[in-house]
Amino acid sequence: MEIIRAKQERLQKRQRDEDEDDAGSAREMVVPRNRLSSNSASGATTMDKSEYQHGAIMKVSMKSFVTYEFCSFTPGPNLNMIIGPNGTGKSTIVCALALGLGWNTNLLGRAKEISEFVKHGADKGWIEIILSNKNGPNVVIKRHINRNNNTSVWKINGENKTQKEVLKKVQSFNIQIDNLCQFLPQDRVSEFAQMTPQELLRETQRAVGGDEMLKNHDKMIELWNEHKTIFESMKGDLDSINTNEKRNAVIEKDVLRFQQREAVLKKLKLLAVWILYAKYALAKDEYNAIKESRRECFGMVQQIQSEVEPLKRKQRQMEQKLKTATDHKAKLEQQYQKALHSMRSKGASVEAAEGDGEDLRKELDRMHAKLQQRKSMITNLKRKIAAQAELVERAPSEDNITRDKDALQAQVNEFAQVARDIKDKIDNLQLAQEDIVRDAKKAGTTLSEKRRRLVALDDIRNRRLEQLRETESDVYDTVVWLRQNREMFQKHVFEPVCLEINIKNMKYVDAIENVLNNQLKTFVCQTREDYNIMTREVLDKLRLRVNIIAPISSELDLGSYRPPASKEDLRKLGFECFVLDAVDGPAPLLAAMCSKASIHTVPVSESQNLDLRAVRESRLFRKFSTLQDVYTVSYSKYSGEPIQTSTSLRRAKLLTASVDQQERDRLIREVDNLQSVQQESENKIRQLTAEENDYRRQYQGSLEKKDSVTNQRKDLMQQLKKIEKQRIELDQLRSDLAKKEREPSSEEQESRIREQLQAQATKRCRLALEYVELAKESSRHFSMLTVATLIRLQVHAELQTSEAQSHEKERQLKEIEAQSHEVNRQYEEVKIRAKEMLDKAKDEFNTLSPEDVPEFHELGKGVPLEDLEDMMAREKAKSEMHFSTNKSVIEKYEQRQSEIKTTRAKVESKNKRLAKLMSDIEAIRGPWYESVTVLIEKISKGFSESFGKIGCAGEVRLGEHEDYDKWCIEIMVKFRDAEKLQKLTGQRQSGGERSVSTIMYLMALQSLSTVSFRVVDEINQGMDPRNERLVHTQLVEKACARGTAQYFLITPKLLPNLDYHERMKVLCIYNGEWLDDGVLKWSKYLHNQKRAKTRGRA
């Protein structure tokens, strides 16, 4: 037997540094007053290291941890019984095992913060555990705890590690601290006994069945739940179909009469639309005619305007030219008069003598020049006539040219009409696009405003996220990764709780953040598959240290959590609400917080005068909070007295701002709708633009064809004009030739004048020399003056002609502009009237359903307006003969018909899904059922044998049910001969009987489980002495067998004269605030006991 004595006392002023602590942790036990070696002091047999199972605990040491200043002990490889009075620190050893092996504080059901496990008065503490390693050196895991900043530092074999790495190492030894079948601390013993049969099956599978068995069970539950949901939904669908069919059968005749009348009314509506289109066609014809007149008037205006400007420009040029000619003539007139005066003064005597001769000579010169000119002109005219006649003969036929010109004009008209039709379509498309763009701009403005408001709301989440970025970089990085990879998950994975929830009333924010402190940075998965993906990607690959949970499906049902008190009882005790009532968030997330943090059971109060005694005596709450403090209430296992502790609330850091979630959801829906509207508008714009571009290409092609044909026609017209001009020029040349040939001969007259000149030659020769110089000078000036005069007269005549032409063109321009204004007025009137008719026709056409369009086209295509009006009159007469049925009845009939069709499709789809689900379930159920049946049989065999040895009966059964989540383990027990086997429940058996059943069940798992060790804390409390003795014997026998897992049984007392085994180790805790120095040394006490035993044998 090994006895461990540890004494608590205040820390000395000078504590050893960390290195001394590490060195000291290797010793068996260190106490200030007495040091005992587990081997030398107790005399216990030293255990061979090879007897420890892989992963068994070989040594545990701790310093400044809960009740211990320092403690170190070495457990045995089999059963270790830890005994000691209440309050000495038995459960502290359990806490050291759980926390030292990497698990969180919430597993223990005690304090939530790791800093609260540091001994009062100390700033730091540590735990060190040595695990047996069959594959190499033993593994030393050490956890340093800092009270000030609530953090831990981990080491494995002296090297710094993360908690994740420690957990991975621990799990490699198949250690499941979170499994109640392996690790059952004091505060969770009742939890194990109160486990439902369904929960017991799950924990048993986890403990001895393996992950694959539990995963298959979970998968069948998930598939069957989906099957139930779909089946129930399908039953409702079939009921709906039957009900709708019965209702429709009652009104079917009325519907038939209504449909006949609706057919007539529909035809009337179609005819009305056709009549509108027919009237529009007449208006369009009038519009096209006026449009053509308008185009012609516009062309004439442009043509005349183009002719007026050159005339005005020519008129200005002629006016300038006339002024120049007048000035030049006046100057020459002065020069001529001066020369003439000189000639007259010097040749007065010559003038009289040569006057007659000069006249004759001039006359002769003129006649001679005229004769030469006449001969030359006749020769030229004959040559021109011959050339012109040849051109006229070679010219093509005017009839052929005219015929070709008319044919080309018809083509021009045809292409122009096609172009006008296409232009009308383009105009209509542009109007439609303008309407869509206007609506899209309006939607865009609204969308921007909604986005701005949404960004303002999301800014609160961003502020919280920025706080995480500064304080918890791993959590921040995981949020960023999750937002980028949400498509990897089956269901929505919730971000840290602090980002998902909102505070309804900010006065409770400190209390809420303190209650949820350990969960605020937790990620919540809704399926086990999503949890596996999340942990693999974030914890294993990215190596980020975050907390991720995946509650089972039943834990995500918020409706399954009921508060421990009504609102009226809550107010009577001074509370306003529970934490759950003060927060808002997604239902599955809140349900997970109810499961993990029990927020539906923690009330809050703003009162400072809370009746704490009344709250404790009500026994309704394990935890409650005011605006300054949070209180925890526990109850003694032995006396039942309440134990209350309080902690001051820390100021909230993460939840200092809140979001109106309903407003945010509404804005998100509105933004999505507006984005859909914008996308639809863009699609319509692209479609209309494509149509417009196609019409523009057609329009451009028609214009090009029209221009090509027009140019050909112009060429033919030029040919006609050229032929006509050539014929006119030929006739003119022939007329000029005949005129020249008819002129009389001037030879006789010329001979007579020459004789007269010869007679006066003598006289003229004498005077000629004197007069010749003056005559030349005068003649030169006179000629220049004559030319200038003629030029002025010609310019003046041309100016008058230009002015007359300009005035005439201006008059014509005014007349055609007046005509153009009138045509434009008529054009606008007809255009407006035609557009109104077209819009009205389109509006009526747009009211038609897509199914009515083919009938519409077939009904009135090619029918004149008069015939359409006659048809409409006949149909109106028909409609008056049919009885009008209530339209609401018909609408309900059609609605039910549509619902029947839609529901039948749903039923067919659901039938296929049900078949697939059943196939998947059967594929999993066979292997799982076989393995779980074998497992339960083995457990039942061991359980029955253990119960038989204590004179009772028991067996373990597999409870089957249609719902796989209701499959369970049924523990059947019989403690009295007169009884039958009965189910083990929390009400039928006594507390001691439940404890016996629990320990027997755990022993039945002993031979099947591959765990390294088991821990059970105070399981024997409440047993009667007989059962406790029998159970003890069974436990010692099974736990001390070779090859079994290490076992820790913690109890405050033992019965006398119990059976013990040489492989069993009893660890007695001798610890407390006040230890009398006069108490015997334990080593001396044991020595005396051994001597007494030896004397007794002698």
PDB file of C-alpha atoms in Angstrom, residues 196-198 200-202 204 928-929 932-944 953-961 966-974 979-984 988 1001 1004:
ATOM      1  CA  THR A 196     -31.082   8.336 -21.679  1.00  0.00           C
ATOM      2  CA  PRO A 197     -30.891   4.835 -23.162  1.00  0.00           C
ATOM      3  CA  GLN A 198     -30.262   6.478 -26.529  1.00  0.00           C
ATOM      4  CA  LEU A 200     -25.967   5.368 -23.460  1.00  0.00           C
ATOM      5  CA  LEU A 201     -25.932   3.545 -26.796  1.00  0.00           C
ATOM      6  CA  ARG A 202     -24.024   6.412 -28.388  1.00  0.00           C
ATOM      7  CA  THR A 204     -21.021   2.840 -25.578  1.00  0.00           C
ATOM      8  CA  TRP A 928     -23.898  -2.000 -38.458  1.00  0.00           C
ATOM      9  CA  TYR A 929     -26.673  -4.151 -36.972  1.00  0.00           C
ATOM     10  CA  VAL A 932     -23.696  -3.692 -32.699  1.00  0.00           C
ATOM     11  CA  THR A 933     -25.631  -6.880 -31.872  1.00  0.00           C
ATOM     12  CA  VAL A 934     -22.407  -8.794 -31.264  1.00  0.00           C
ATOM     13  CA  LEU A 935     -21.139  -5.909 -29.118  1.00  0.00           C
ATOM     14  CA  ILE A 936     -24.304  -5.759 -26.948  1.00  0.00           C
ATOM     15  CA  GLU A 937     -24.251  -9.545 -26.491  1.00  0.00           C
ATOM     16  CA  LYS A 938     -20.691  -9.361 -25.186  1.00  0.00           C
ATOM     17  CA  ILE A 939     -21.557  -6.485 -22.834  1.00  0.00           C
ATOM     18  CA  SER A 940     -24.691  -8.293 -21.646  1.00  0.00           C
ATOM     19  CA  LYS A 941     -22.700 -11.467 -20.938  1.00  0.00           C
ATOM     20  CA  GLY A 942     -20.207  -9.645 -18.750  1.00  0.00           C
ATOM     21  CA  PHE A 943     -22.958  -7.601 -17.094  1.00  0.00           C
ATOM     22  CA  SER A 944     -25.010 -10.727 -16.262  1.00  0.00           C
ATOM     23  CA  ALA A 953     -29.715 -10.621 -12.118  1.00  0.00           C
ATOM     24  CA  GLY A 954     -29.112  -8.305 -15.011  1.00  0.00           C
ATOM     25  CA  GLU A 955     -28.769  -8.183 -18.746  1.00  0.00           C
ATOM     26  CA  VAL A 956     -28.208  -5.625 -21.497  1.00  0.00           C
ATOM     27  CA  ARG A 957     -30.488  -5.490 -24.498  1.00  0.00           C
ATOM     28  CA  LEU A 958     -30.487  -3.589 -27.758  1.00  0.00           C
ATOM     29  CA  GLY A 959     -33.710  -1.578 -27.949  1.00  0.00           C
ATOM     30  CA  GLU A 960     -34.876  -1.404 -31.558  1.00  0.00           C
ATOM     31  CA  HIS A 961     -37.259   1.137 -32.974  1.00  0.00           C
ATOM     32  CA  LYS A 966     -34.545   5.992 -30.712  1.00  0.00           C
ATOM     33  CA  TRP A 967     -32.460   2.818 -30.771  1.00  0.00           C
ATOM     34  CA  CYS A 968     -31.053   2.414 -27.311  1.00  0.00           C
ATOM     35  CA  ILE A 969     -29.419   0.226 -24.726  1.00  0.00           C
ATOM     36  CA  GLU A 970     -31.877  -1.191 -22.202  1.00  0.00           C
ATOM     37  CA  ILE A 971     -30.251  -2.205 -18.921  1.00  0.00           C
ATOM     38  CA  MET A 972     -32.450  -4.787 -17.228  1.00  0.00           C
ATOM     39  CA  VAL A 973     -31.817  -5.431 -13.509  1.00  0.00           C
ATOM     40  CA  LYS A 974     -33.338  -7.462 -10.664  1.00  0.00           C
ATOM     41  CA  GLU A 979     -39.009  -9.211  -8.778  1.00  0.00           C
ATOM     42  CA  LYS A 980     -38.808  -9.598 -12.518  1.00  0.00           C
ATOM     43  CA  LEU A 981     -36.165  -7.997 -14.666  1.00  0.00           C
ATOM     44  CA  GLN A 982     -36.970  -4.307 -14.866  1.00  0.00           C
ATOM     45  CA  LYS A 983     -35.492  -1.436 -16.855  1.00  0.00           C
ATOM     46  CA  LEU A 984     -32.932   0.638 -15.034  1.00  0.00           C
ATOM     47  CA  ARG A 988     -37.692   2.941 -10.266  1.00  0.00           C
ATOM     48  CA  TYR A1001     -21.883  -1.731 -16.707  1.00  0.00           C
ATOM     49  CA  ALA A1004     -18.621  -5.045 -18.505  1.00  0.00           C
TER      50      ALA A1004
END
